[in-house]
XYZ file of C-alpha atoms in Angstrom:
785
model
C 127.927 84.206 33.121
C 126.738 86.337 30.245
C 123.111 85.850 31.340
C 124.101 86.806 34.878
C 125.737 90.018 33.673
C 122.773 90.730 31.393
C 120.387 90.319 34.290
C 122.663 92.428 36.514
C 123.095 95.248 34.048
C 119.454 95.063 33.032
C 118.067 95.140 36.575
C 116.513 98.283 37.951
C 118.488 97.960 41.221
C 121.801 98.096 39.386
C 120.674 101.028 37.299
C 119.503 102.955 40.346
C 122.787 102.179 42.214
C 124.891 103.295 39.246
C 122.807 106.432 38.953
C 123.275 107.221 42.646
C 127.080 106.670 42.475
C 127.402 108.791 39.346
C 125.354 111.586 40.862
C 127.281 111.405 44.169
C 130.635 111.367 42.341
C 129.703 114.373 40.225
C 128.468 116.286 43.243
C 131.464 115.330 45.360
C 133.861 116.135 42.508
C 132.325 119.579 42.185
C 132.249 120.326 45.883
C 135.545 118.482 46.676
C 137.449 120.342 43.967
C 136.052 123.560 45.259
C 137.111 122.816 48.801
C 140.582 121.559 47.801
C 141.125 124.737 45.857
C 139.734 126.727 48.738
C 141.913 125.045 51.341
C 144.997 125.351 49.093
C 144.383 129.074 48.656
C 143.783 129.421 52.360
C 147.102 127.742 53.158
C 148.877 129.992 50.676
C 147.187 132.989 52.270
C 148.200 131.928 55.710
C 151.772 131.217 54.618
C 151.923 134.611 52.939
C 150.482 136.248 56.005
C 152.915 134.380 58.219
C 155.981 135.231 56.122
C 154.961 138.862 55.720
C 154.209 139.356 59.428
C 157.851 139.907 60.629
C 158.504 142.481 57.939
C 155.358 144.431 58.818
C 156.169 144.221 62.506
C 159.676 145.536 61.848
C 158.239 148.218 59.508
C 155.792 149.226 62.216
C 158.658 149.215 64.708
C 156.850 146.661 66.813
C 159.738 144.298 66.365
C 163.365 145.139 66.369
C 165.282 144.520 63.243
C 167.887 142.670 65.233
C 165.484 139.759 65.528
C 166.636 138.760 62.063
C 169.941 137.714 63.546
C 168.183 135.493 66.157
C 167.374 132.090 64.474
C 165.374 130.778 67.388
C 163.184 133.818 67.533
C 162.681 133.630 63.778
C 161.823 129.929 63.978
C 159.182 130.826 66.474
C 157.838 133.457 64.142
C 158.154 131.711 60.783
C 158.408 128.034 61.618
C 161.002 125.416 60.830
C 160.834 125.974 57.105
C 162.590 129.372 57.210
C 165.497 129.317 54.761
C 166.873 132.838 54.831
C 166.334 136.101 56.786
C 168.320 139.261 56.109
C 168.215 142.994 56.649
C 169.757 144.577 53.559
C 170.768 148.183 53.315
C 169.929 150.504 50.485
C 173.387 149.950 49.082
C 173.094 146.123 49.148
C 175.029 145.541 52.367
C 173.670 142.838 54.639
C 173.328 144.249 58.159
C 171.465 141.416 59.780
C 171.174 137.762 58.765
C 170.065 134.449 60.185
C 173.448 133.208 59.003
C 176.058 135.246 60.866
C 178.493 134.625 58.032
C 176.537 136.852 55.760
C 176.483 139.914 58.013
C 178.500 142.721 56.490
C 178.669 141.075 53.076
C 177.059 142.263 49.872
C 173.922 140.678 48.408
C 175.903 139.784 45.333
C 177.527 137.080 47.390
C 174.154 135.462 47.989
C 173.346 133.024 45.119
C 170.011 133.419 43.249
C 169.181 136.553 45.176
C 166.472 138.586 43.414
C 168.465 141.790 43.354
C 166.072 143.381 40.815
C 163.337 143.341 43.425
C 165.228 145.926 45.534
C 164.497 149.336 44.119
C 164.264 152.850 45.433
C 160.640 153.189 44.399
C 159.463 150.121 46.402
C 156.844 151.442 48.744
C 155.036 148.402 50.085
C 155.780 144.830 50.967
C 156.010 142.358 48.089
C 155.500 138.602 48.106
C 156.578 136.232 45.384
C 157.703 132.668 44.897
C 160.925 131.307 43.558
C 162.243 127.911 42.652
C 165.677 126.582 43.336
C 167.428 123.311 43.842
C 165.699 122.886 47.183
C 162.281 123.348 45.778
C 159.654 126.002 45.802
C 160.120 129.047 48.110
C 158.057 132.051 49.118
C 159.916 135.343 49.509
C 158.828 138.482 51.369
C 160.590 141.841 50.903
C 159.513 144.690 53.153
C 160.900 148.230 52.621
C 161.874 150.076 55.830
C 161.651 153.879 55.927
C 163.097 156.437 58.251
C 160.967 159.283 59.517
C 159.705 161.464 56.672
C 161.970 159.654 54.197
C 160.795 159.033 50.626
C 163.116 156.170 49.969
C 163.631 153.014 52.013
C 166.907 152.860 53.854
C 166.746 149.126 54.389
C 164.871 146.047 53.217
C 163.715 143.140 55.424
C 164.162 139.919 53.400
C 162.589 136.577 54.424
C 162.637 133.341 52.444
C 160.521 130.357 53.549
C 160.443 126.934 51.864
C 156.918 125.683 50.921
C 157.894 122.007 50.613
C 156.625 121.121 54.019
C 153.572 123.207 53.525
C 152.767 121.456 50.244
C 153.176 118.100 51.919
C 150.765 119.181 54.567
C 148.435 120.371 51.826
C 148.673 116.995 50.054
C 147.935 115.194 53.282
C 144.918 117.378 53.784
C 143.701 116.687 50.231
C 144.175 112.938 50.772
C 142.181 113.090 53.919
C 139.521 115.107 52.135
C 139.425 112.630 49.200
C 139.196 109.591 51.466
C 136.515 111.275 53.473
C 134.647 112.116 50.309
C 134.810 108.534 49.052
C 133.624 107.268 52.396
C 130.894 109.870 52.324
C 129.896 108.733 48.812
C 129.761 105.112 49.873
C 127.838 105.848 53.013
C 125.345 108.212 51.381
C 124.957 105.877 48.386
C 124.328 102.980 50.717
C 121.836 104.963 52.734
C 120.088 106.210 49.592
C 120.069 102.680 48.136
C 118.676 101.235 51.352
C 116.037 103.922 51.382
C 115.182 103.267 47.736
C 115.184 99.543 48.434
C 112.713 99.923 51.266
C 110.492 102.586 49.780
C 110.603 101.967 45.995
C 112.462 98.904 44.769
C 110.812 96.377 47.046
C 107.367 97.612 46.079
C 108.316 97.682 42.401
C 109.706 94.147 42.628
C 106.480 93.068 44.339
C 104.492 94.751 41.552
C 106.673 93.017 38.953
C 106.067 89.639 40.607
C 102.339 90.470 40.696
C 102.341 91.219 36.969
C 104.171 87.922 36.348
C 101.513 86.062 38.328
C 98.793 87.773 36.297
C 100.668 86.849 33.130
C 100.732 83.186 34.135
C 97.006 83.161 34.855
C 96.821 83.764 38.607
C 94.171 86.450 38.236
C 93.099 86.288 41.892
C 96.428 87.772 43.087
C 96.286 91.262 44.596
C 98.769 93.889 45.821
C 98.661 95.602 49.222
C 99.143 99.339 48.637
C 101.616 100.726 51.228
C 100.827 104.380 50.816
C 99.147 107.071 48.819
C 102.225 108.020 46.833
C 102.727 107.388 43.118
C 103.659 103.751 43.664
C 100.568 103.301 45.797
C 98.499 104.748 42.971
C 100.228 102.315 40.608
C 99.492 99.413 42.967
C 95.830 100.335 43.233
C 95.680 100.715 39.441
C 97.216 97.264 39.000
C 94.668 95.813 41.419
C 91.853 97.449 39.466
C 93.340 96.137 36.226
C 93.580 92.642 37.705
C 89.964 92.762 38.890
C 88.783 93.969 35.478
C 90.911 91.370 33.714
C 89.602 88.627 35.983
C 86.023 89.759 35.396
C 86.510 89.962 31.626
C 88.324 86.632 31.588
C 85.412 85.031 33.405
C 83.002 86.663 30.976
C 85.171 85.548 28.066
C 85.218 82.000 29.396
C 81.443 82.077 29.770
C 81.114 83.504 26.246
C 83.502 80.877 24.887
C 81.514 78.134 26.548
C 78.295 79.634 25.162
C 79.917 79.977 21.738
C 81.114 76.403 21.895
C 77.624 75.268 22.866
C 76.150 77.429 20.094
C 78.588 76.007 17.554
C 77.720 72.486 18.669
C 74.013 73.253 18.401
C 74.520 74.898 14.995
C 76.544 71.880 13.845
C 73.837 69.541 15.084
C 71.143 71.634 13.418
C 72.988 71.785 10.104
C 73.586 68.044 10.161
C 69.997 67.228 11.063
C 68.214 70.017 9.158
C 66.786 69.514 5.698
C 67.894 73.039 4.779
C 71.344 74.147 3.631
C 73.511 76.907 5.008
C 76.191 78.773 3.107
C 78.449 81.800 3.371
C 80.508 83.715 0.843
C 83.268 86.292 1.166
C 83.508 89.775 -0.316
C 84.833 88.229 -3.543
C 81.414 86.492 -3.968
C 83.020 83.056 -3.695
C 81.678 80.292 -1.432
C 83.606 80.348 1.866
C 81.429 77.951 3.876
C 78.838 75.340 2.989
C 76.922 73.076 5.351
C 77.308 69.354 4.959
C 74.218 68.758 2.805
C 74.919 71.676 0.491
C 78.566 70.613 0.270
C 77.471 67.050 -0.478
C 75.060 68.206 -3.206
C 77.557 70.462 -5.003
C 80.400 67.966 -4.643
C 78.237 65.382 -6.381
C 77.654 67.783 -9.282
C 80.828 69.796 -9.721
C 83.394 69.044 -7.034
C 83.982 71.103 -3.923
C 81.981 74.360 -3.711
C 84.782 76.031 -1.758
C 86.035 79.117 -3.603
C 83.414 78.946 -6.392
C 80.674 81.396 -7.359
C 77.017 80.359 -7.609
C 76.886 80.307 -11.402
C 79.838 77.861 -11.507
C 78.323 75.194 -9.254
C 76.664 73.139 -11.994
C 73.143 74.288 -11.120
C 70.624 75.265 -13.771
C 68.411 78.319 -13.319
C 64.717 77.879 -14.037
C 64.770 80.891 -16.393
C 67.543 82.030 -18.713
C 67.998 85.443 -17.136
C 67.852 84.254 -13.528
C 71.605 83.801 -13.073
C 72.278 87.238 -14.570
C 69.725 88.870 -12.273
C 71.177 87.031 -9.271
C 74.734 88.055 -10.175
C 73.606 91.690 -10.521
C 72.009 91.600 -7.064
C 75.139 90.023 -5.603
C 77.374 92.650 -7.189
C 75.024 95.381 -5.890
C 75.142 93.831 -2.378
C 71.346 93.379 -2.275
C 69.366 90.669 -0.537
C 67.567 88.044 -2.613
C 64.853 85.517 -1.843
C 63.353 82.393 -3.357
C 65.824 82.019 -6.192
C 65.012 78.650 -7.734
C 67.269 76.301 -9.666
C 67.353 72.667 -10.655
C 69.860 69.866 -11.112
C 69.970 66.300 -12.346
C 71.072 63.769 -9.726
C 73.128 60.682 -10.428
C 69.975 58.566 -10.724
C 68.765 60.846 -13.541
C 65.993 62.480 -11.506
C 65.385 66.224 -11.762
C 65.495 68.034 -8.448
C 64.637 71.599 -7.508
C 66.221 73.918 -4.966
C 65.632 77.382 -3.580
C 68.136 79.719 -1.911
C 67.932 82.992 0.004
C 70.742 85.343 0.970
C 71.415 88.588 2.832
C 74.508 90.821 2.583
C 76.771 91.208 5.628
C 78.446 94.539 6.428
C 81.082 95.525 8.998
C 80.573 98.287 11.563
C 82.325 100.747 9.266
C 79.982 99.829 6.411
C 82.467 97.722 4.444
C 81.019 94.713 2.614
C 82.008 91.353 4.147
C 80.033 88.915 2.002
C 76.751 86.992 2.121
C 75.072 84.484 4.404
C 72.086 82.459 3.391
C 70.038 79.293 3.423
C 68.797 76.854 0.842
C 66.161 74.153 0.601
C 65.388 71.148 -1.525
C 61.890 71.918 -2.839
C 61.624 68.925 -5.146
C 58.792 67.428 -3.111
C 56.947 70.752 -3.173
C 57.337 70.987 -6.956
C 56.069 67.460 -7.410
C 53.214 68.069 -4.990
C 52.335 71.239 -6.922
C 52.420 69.363 -10.222
C 50.206 66.640 -8.766
C 47.866 69.267 -7.365
C 47.656 71.013 -10.733
C 46.969 67.690 -12.419
C 44.208 66.989 -9.898
C 42.818 70.485 -10.429
C 42.806 69.918 -14.189
C 41.027 66.625 -13.666
C 38.560 68.277 -11.307
C 38.004 71.150 -13.749
C 37.476 68.642 -16.549
C 34.970 66.662 -14.495
C 33.184 69.858 -13.440
C 33.183 71.057 -17.022
C 31.776 67.718 -18.180
C 29.154 68.002 -15.479
C 28.372 71.523 -16.657
C 28.225 70.319 -20.255
C 25.816 67.625 -19.147
C 23.722 70.197 -17.317
C 23.777 72.493 -20.358
C 23.085 69.715 -22.866
C 19.394 69.554 -22.040
C 18.886 73.283 -22.418
C 20.979 73.441 -25.592
C 19.165 70.467 -27.113
C 15.836 72.029 -26.229
C 16.866 75.339 -27.836
C 18.208 73.685 -30.990
C 15.119 71.466 -31.275
C 12.930 74.551 -31.078
C 14.980 76.248 -33.803
C 15.078 73.150 -36.021
C 11.396 72.501 -35.519
C 10.599 76.034 -36.599
C 12.994 75.854 -39.576
C 11.500 72.546 -40.777
C 7.948 73.712 -40.250
C 8.421 77.001 -42.081
C 10.338 75.222 -44.877
C 7.475 72.722 -45.346
C 4.869 75.496 -45.326
C 6.962 77.531 -47.797
C 7.230 74.574 -50.128
C 3.435 74.089 -49.890
C 2.893 77.760 -50.682
C 5.463 77.913 -53.491
C 2.937 79.665 -55.709
C 2.497 82.510 -53.245
C 5.790 84.497 -53.318
C 4.791 86.839 -50.518
C 3.957 83.973 -48.141
C 7.123 82.119 -49.138
C 9.225 85.225 -48.417
C 7.528 85.604 -45.024
C 8.198 81.947 -44.141
C 11.846 82.183 -45.320
C 12.371 85.268 -43.124
C 11.221 83.145 -40.184
C 13.657 80.408 -41.228
C 16.522 82.928 -41.331
C 15.529 84.326 -37.932
C 15.493 80.856 -36.382
C 18.888 80.154 -37.968
C 20.334 83.289 -36.401
C 18.827 82.207 -33.080
C 20.583 78.856 -33.414
C 23.794 80.704 -34.317
C 23.508 82.697 -31.071
C 23.210 79.432 -29.125
C 26.322 78.154 -30.927
C 28.185 81.383 -30.029
C 27.365 80.813 -26.384
C 28.779 77.295 -26.628
C 31.928 78.644 -28.304
C 32.337 81.226 -25.556
C 32.067 78.411 -23.037
C 34.739 76.416 -24.864
C 36.960 79.560 -25.247
C 37.385 78.863 -28.993
C 35.397 81.704 -30.412
C 37.371 84.156 -32.578
C 36.667 87.742 -31.504
C 36.095 90.394 -34.153
C 36.533 93.707 -32.305
C 35.174 96.880 -33.825
C 34.045 100.325 -32.724
C 30.742 99.910 -30.842
C 28.351 102.639 -29.676
C 27.542 101.224 -26.260
C 24.186 102.912 -25.627
C 22.917 101.760 -29.028
C 24.080 98.181 -28.383
C 22.216 98.147 -25.057
C 19.066 99.597 -26.610
C 19.070 96.936 -29.344
C 19.002 94.263 -26.614
C 15.912 95.705 -24.942
C 13.359 93.375 -26.603
C 15.482 90.295 -25.882
C 15.994 91.372 -22.289
C 12.283 92.035 -21.754
C 11.497 88.529 -22.993
C 14.286 87.075 -20.828
C 13.072 88.823 -17.664
C 9.630 87.196 -17.996
C 7.672 90.431 -17.344
C 8.001 89.975 -13.571
C 11.030 92.225 -13.493
C 10.947 95.863 -14.500
C 13.715 96.800 -16.957
C 15.163 100.312 -16.944
C 17.763 101.398 -19.494
C 19.575 104.679 -18.979
C 21.863 106.052 -21.656
C 24.390 108.861 -21.554
C 23.438 112.118 -23.280
C 26.503 111.963 -25.544
C 27.305 108.782 -27.499
C 29.977 106.565 -25.912
C 32.223 104.269 -27.963
C 34.526 101.358 -27.183
C 36.435 98.862 -29.308
C 35.158 95.345 -28.507
C 33.437 92.405 -30.186
C 29.755 93.465 -30.232
C 28.576 89.887 -29.838
C 30.772 89.453 -26.772
C 29.476 92.717 -25.306
C 25.892 91.554 -25.794
C 26.729 88.163 -24.277
C 28.348 89.871 -21.299
C 25.280 92.009 -20.602
C 23.042 88.995 -21.198
C 24.947 86.869 -18.643
C 24.733 89.628 -16.024
C 21.033 90.071 -16.746
C 20.414 86.332 -16.307
C 22.254 86.385 -12.949
C 20.183 89.410 -11.898
C 16.963 87.640 -12.924
C 17.863 84.560 -10.886
C 18.653 86.809 -7.879
C 15.096 88.290 -8.031
C 12.756 85.242 -7.901
C 9.874 87.389 -6.584
C 10.408 90.207 -9.041
C 12.219 93.505 -8.806
C 13.973 96.108 -10.898
C 16.906 95.655 -13.275
C 18.644 98.860 -14.278
C 21.212 98.962 -17.085
C 23.059 102.196 -17.745
C 26.213 103.527 -19.339
C 28.293 106.623 -18.717
C 31.821 107.929 -19.184
C 34.453 107.968 -16.441
C 38.115 108.953 -16.122
C 40.417 106.973 -13.829
C 43.372 109.079 -12.617
C 46.903 107.636 -12.264
C 47.644 105.832 -9.006
C 49.740 108.708 -7.601
C 46.965 111.261 -8.263
C 44.056 109.393 -6.698
C 42.343 110.691 -3.587
C 42.281 108.624 -0.389
C 38.612 107.861 -1.074
C 39.509 105.895 -4.244
C 39.843 102.324 -3.107
C 42.462 100.087 -4.714
C 39.957 97.285 -5.278
C 37.836 99.639 -7.434
C 40.608 101.128 -9.554
C 43.586 98.844 -10.169
C 46.986 100.547 -9.996
C 47.617 100.121 -13.727
C 44.137 101.372 -14.702
C 44.405 104.993 -15.779
C 42.564 106.665 -18.646
C 39.086 107.219 -20.087
C 36.525 104.439 -19.762
C 32.955 103.597 -20.755
C 31.188 102.206 -17.687
C 28.292 99.759 -18.155
C 26.383 99.086 -14.923
C 23.935 96.246 -14.325
C 22.088 96.845 -11.061
C 19.408 94.636 -9.513
C 17.265 94.715 -6.366
C 17.723 91.040 -5.614
C 19.028 89.022 -2.686
C 22.608 90.315 -2.943
C 25.881 88.400 -2.530
C 27.166 87.435 0.935
C 30.409 89.191 1.812
C 32.217 85.940 2.568
C 31.837 84.651 -1.021
C 32.128 87.979 -2.876
C 35.794 87.309 -3.707
C 34.964 83.911 -5.269
C 32.146 84.790 -7.680
C 34.466 85.030 -10.722
C 36.010 81.598 -10.156
C 35.036 78.969 -12.766
C 32.219 76.631 -11.686
C 31.583 78.629 -8.518
C 27.818 78.948 -8.094
C 25.322 79.438 -5.287
C 22.391 78.272 -7.407
C 20.667 74.940 -6.945
C 21.997 71.961 -8.957
C 20.665 72.042 -12.492
C 20.008 75.813 -12.436
C 23.490 77.101 -13.154
C 27.003 76.050 -14.161
C 29.039 78.759 -12.430
C 30.630 79.754 -15.747
C 28.715 82.911 -16.642
C 30.563 85.376 -14.402
C 33.880 83.631 -15.108
C 33.334 84.127 -18.869
C 32.367 87.777 -18.299
C 35.427 88.432 -16.132
C 37.832 86.798 -18.631
C 36.378 88.705 -21.584
C 36.537 92.075 -19.785
C 40.190 91.514 -18.881
C 41.000 90.481 -22.476
C 39.382 93.753 -23.564
C 41.821 95.694 -21.277
C 39.049 96.562 -18.816
C 38.110 95.640 -15.264
C 35.000 94.925 -13.165
C 33.850 96.408 -9.886
C 31.199 94.669 -7.774
C 29.159 96.233 -4.994
C 26.600 94.146 -3.146
C 24.480 94.494 -0.019
C 22.910 91.275 1.162
C 19.118 91.555 0.972
C 19.200 94.805 -1.051
C 20.864 94.033 -4.377
C 24.037 93.935 -6.453
C 25.686 96.314 -8.916
C 28.197 95.163 -11.543
C 30.234 98.006 -13.109
C 32.128 97.066 -16.271
C 34.934 99.474 -17.241
C 35.871 99.281 -20.963
C 38.509 101.535 -22.627
C 36.842 104.449 -24.342
C 37.372 105.092 -28.078
C 36.579 107.897 -30.474
C 33.741 107.405 -32.941
C 35.778 108.362 -36.019
C 38.959 106.536 -35.113
C 38.086 103.420 -37.171
C 35.957 104.120 -40.231
C 33.632 101.537 -41.656
C 34.486 100.208 -45.069
C 32.271 101.300 -47.942
C 31.614 97.624 -48.677
C 29.915 97.288 -45.273
C 27.275 99.834 -46.170
C 25.584 97.654 -48.841
C 24.070 94.195 -48.685
C 25.468 92.877 -51.971
C 29.124 92.505 -53.018
C 29.342 91.498 -56.686
C 32.352 89.852 -58.240
C 34.062 90.353 -61.564
C 35.078 86.849 -62.565
C 37.781 86.463 -59.862
C 38.708 82.839 -59.285
C 37.981 81.576 -55.744
C 39.091 78.145 -54.524
C 36.668 76.803 -51.885
C 38.285 74.217 -49.566
C 36.057 72.358 -47.071
C 35.561 68.735 -46.162
C 31.772 69.295 -45.805
C 29.905 68.836 -49.109
C 26.908 71.020 -48.209
C 29.096 73.970 -47.241
C 31.192 73.662 -50.424
C 28.028 73.658 -52.516
C 26.420 76.570 -50.630
C 29.536 78.716 -50.832
C 29.976 77.917 -54.535
C 26.362 78.950 -55.299
C 26.689 82.189 -53.272
C 29.908 83.227 -55.008
C 28.861 82.240 -58.514
C 25.567 84.133 -58.091
C 27.646 87.187 -57.132
C 29.797 86.938 -60.292
C 32.840 85.026 -58.995
C 34.390 81.974 -60.652
C 34.260 79.316 -57.885
C 36.234 76.052 -57.734
C 35.855 73.479 -54.928
C 38.273 71.084 -53.227
C 37.544 68.480 -50.545
C 40.915 68.711 -48.756
C 44.015 70.832 -48.406
C 46.093 68.356 -50.412
C 43.631 68.534 -53.324
C 43.616 72.323 -53.063
C 47.431 72.491 -53.358
C 47.274 70.318 -56.488
C 44.579 72.558 -58.053
C 46.623 75.695 -57.226
C 49.714 74.231 -58.901
C 47.822 73.220 -62.031
C 45.922 76.506 -62.291
C 49.140 78.520 -62.408
C 49.659 77.243 -65.949
C 46.225 78.465 -67.138
C 43.918 80.649 -65.042
C 45.508 81.526 -61.686
C 43.636 81.343 -58.359
C 42.959 84.763 -56.804
C 41.498 83.832 -53.385
C 41.517 80.674 -51.249
C 38.386 80.280 -49.080
C 39.291 77.501 -46.609
C 37.861 75.973 -43.491
C 40.130 76.185 -40.412
C 39.621 72.646 -39.110
C 39.801 69.824 -41.671
C 41.005 66.256 -41.877
C 44.626 66.089 -42.990
C 46.264 69.499 -43.353
C 44.416 72.292 -41.543
C 43.385 75.576 -43.125
C 46.319 77.581 -41.600
C 48.790 74.928 -42.803
C 47.276 75.124 -46.297
C 47.561 78.944 -46.244
C 51.214 78.853 -45.135
C 52.223 76.306 -47.778
C 50.248 77.995 -50.601
C 51.598 81.491 -49.838
C 55.121 80.079 -49.538
C 54.891 78.921 -53.155
C 52.668 81.731 -54.459
C 52.925 84.842 -52.237
C 50.252 86.763 -54.234
C 47.446 84.433 -53.141
C 44.768 85.931 -50.876
C 43.288 83.753 -48.100
C 39.936 83.851 -46.265
C 39.321 81.526 -43.286
C 35.866 80.253 -42.327
C 34.929 78.195 -39.298
C 32.266 77.668 -36.709
C 34.689 76.164 -34.192
C 38.335 76.972 -34.939
C 41.015 74.774 -33.395
C 43.061 77.852 -32.391
C 42.233 81.081 -30.609
C 42.455 84.486 -32.277
C 45.826 85.210 -30.646
C 47.248 81.923 -31.885
C 46.000 82.676 -35.406
C 47.496 86.180 -35.330
C 50.828 84.835 -34.109
C 50.837 82.259 -36.909
C 49.493 84.272 -39.849
C 49.551 87.916 -38.798
C 46.704 89.988 -40.267
C 44.089 87.650 -41.731
C 40.393 87.688 -42.828
C 37.871 85.466 -41.087
C 34.174 84.749 -41.711
C 32.184 82.853 -39.108
C 29.906 79.931 -39.945
C 27.024 79.993 -40.574
C 27.417 83.056 -42.751
C 25.058 85.169 -44.820
C 25.806 85.611 -48.552
C 26.725 89.254 -48.065
C 29.153 88.350 -45.256
C 30.933 85.820 -47.475
C 31.048 88.177 -50.448
C 32.361 90.988 -48.233
C 35.162 88.754 -46.915
C 36.238 87.870 -50.500
C 36.296 91.571 -51.450
C 38.456 92.395 -48.384
C 40.910 89.631 -49.314
C 41.173 90.984 -52.868
C 41.763 94.482 -51.478
C 44.608 93.204 -49.235
C 46.102 91.406 -52.214
C 46.083 94.617 -54.272
C 47.787 96.512 -51.446
C 50.554 93.874 -51.164
C 51.156 93.998 -54.941
C 51.550 97.780 -54.774
C 54.169 97.410 -52.036
């Protein structure tokens, strides 16, 4: 029942009906009250007019005053409700009355008579009401005047009961009320029927239509019945239904496509070797594909809700995780971030991930999406490839060594043959000092020639220790002229062009000469029928990358190359280099020469040395016309590094300083001892580093050792190990290294020992003496500090 009442009171029909009844009742109450009041006033007016009519007629002498004594005539005039009618004289005597018993009597005998109403100054008719035991009455008093009299001589008095009239009035009001109610019901019914036909039925139909749409019947449509507001609503609902049906169909199609896409994505993720992951704005993993989930779960449990650096993965470099976290916090994309992990079987695996940030339409950060791959097989393939490349390089190098062995042996045999021959001749001419000196000069020259061959071998092995110094480039080139002329076999014209002003650079002079020599040999081989070789040097300034003109090509001036340079050019008129192999000429063992005529190492050695000297090379070649190599070396000032005064003389005498010579080669120990003792030093020899340490310990009790002269490579402890151990016990010891083939490069030696003094084997007496003096000078400086 409650639901029924709720539906009734909540329905639009009930509300409209109630509204109509309320409006009709209000309107009818307003108009009905007005008309009841109007009709009541009209009745009172008519009663007053009716009761005052006889008095006016008598006053106007249209009716005789004697009519008051005729009840029938009065009933005709005033109706059945007439109560009293009298003609009263000025003195209060009743002259005429409807009741004959009252004629001749005084008005005092009449009960409840309004005597105060009769006055001499009454000029016009008065009407008023009175109440008595019989009810409400209306009284009319009309003054009667004689001709030209100022005072009335008689009063016409009429009293009519209003009880009947009020009853009639109540009957009229009842009729009016009943009629009004009937009118309300009829008009409300008509209005409701009209609303039902024109509004409610269409609204109910629209409501049913909306319910059908709500329950999924999107094909339902309304039939608009007009162009009024409800018709507009119906057409709007039809349009809405059509749009909703169209969008629902599109949504269903999109859902089906999304479902298909999700199935495809699921299939891809399950079958793909890659991983897929997603993280939220808190940089925690929100989604991980099966393989990534399986990998992380094996290492550190579920990846859900964890950050990358908490997944149990190890970055390949120490700062990688920090750099990745910074990029994640800055919402930047990242690529090829590599990490590793150890699987349950103990094998090391490698992975790589990429990620891009995801932003909403309003620019707010939503997280990351990315992929990952297991690159273990690639790493292992790369390691195998590198191993094969090392094996190939070793085999090629062995082949090159084999190819070079004949030439090296031939060169050394020539030098040794000359040395032996001149030594035999000198011994035969021992009595002729001038001839002996001449022959010994030849021996020394051949020894230096053999040393040059050894330097070339050391450059090939990359074990030569550079000794950079300030070099005047044009002078160094000029000093090579005789050697170059001999090398070019007189079929090639040599032209050397020098800059007007001296140009300086800080390099190893031997390396510079070897560099020019290698380029000259390549130029000679490129001109089998002769030609011209031009070597020149000049100064050049390379501007910063942002100040270069569009004509400056990047392959000529590297981006980081900016500053003043000395440029050495080696230009030939040979066959040139084909464009398709120009980018490969600096690769080790790359050669276009016939087998047995080149190793492919010359240009590689030149390129490596120039880069180690903080320079770069530019190559220009036209096939059939020639090639130009331009070597850019950093320019230096002539006075920036001053030569030591000890370098200006050929003899460096000692003053009894004790020098410990350590070498496992007897001939070198003896030679060095003779050279130093002849110069005034006190020389002691040791065959190994262990023996040297024992001598140093014992000598501290008597005469202390001032300088250790040690070979770099020895059996047992090496020279650097000896130096470290000796200076650990006795920090004041000075050390000089000597070697023809050191086991470590110059950078390795500097990293191990810092600033050190080195003399290269074979050495001249002055070179050895100079090195000892420099060591003593360094020792003095340390003692002062």
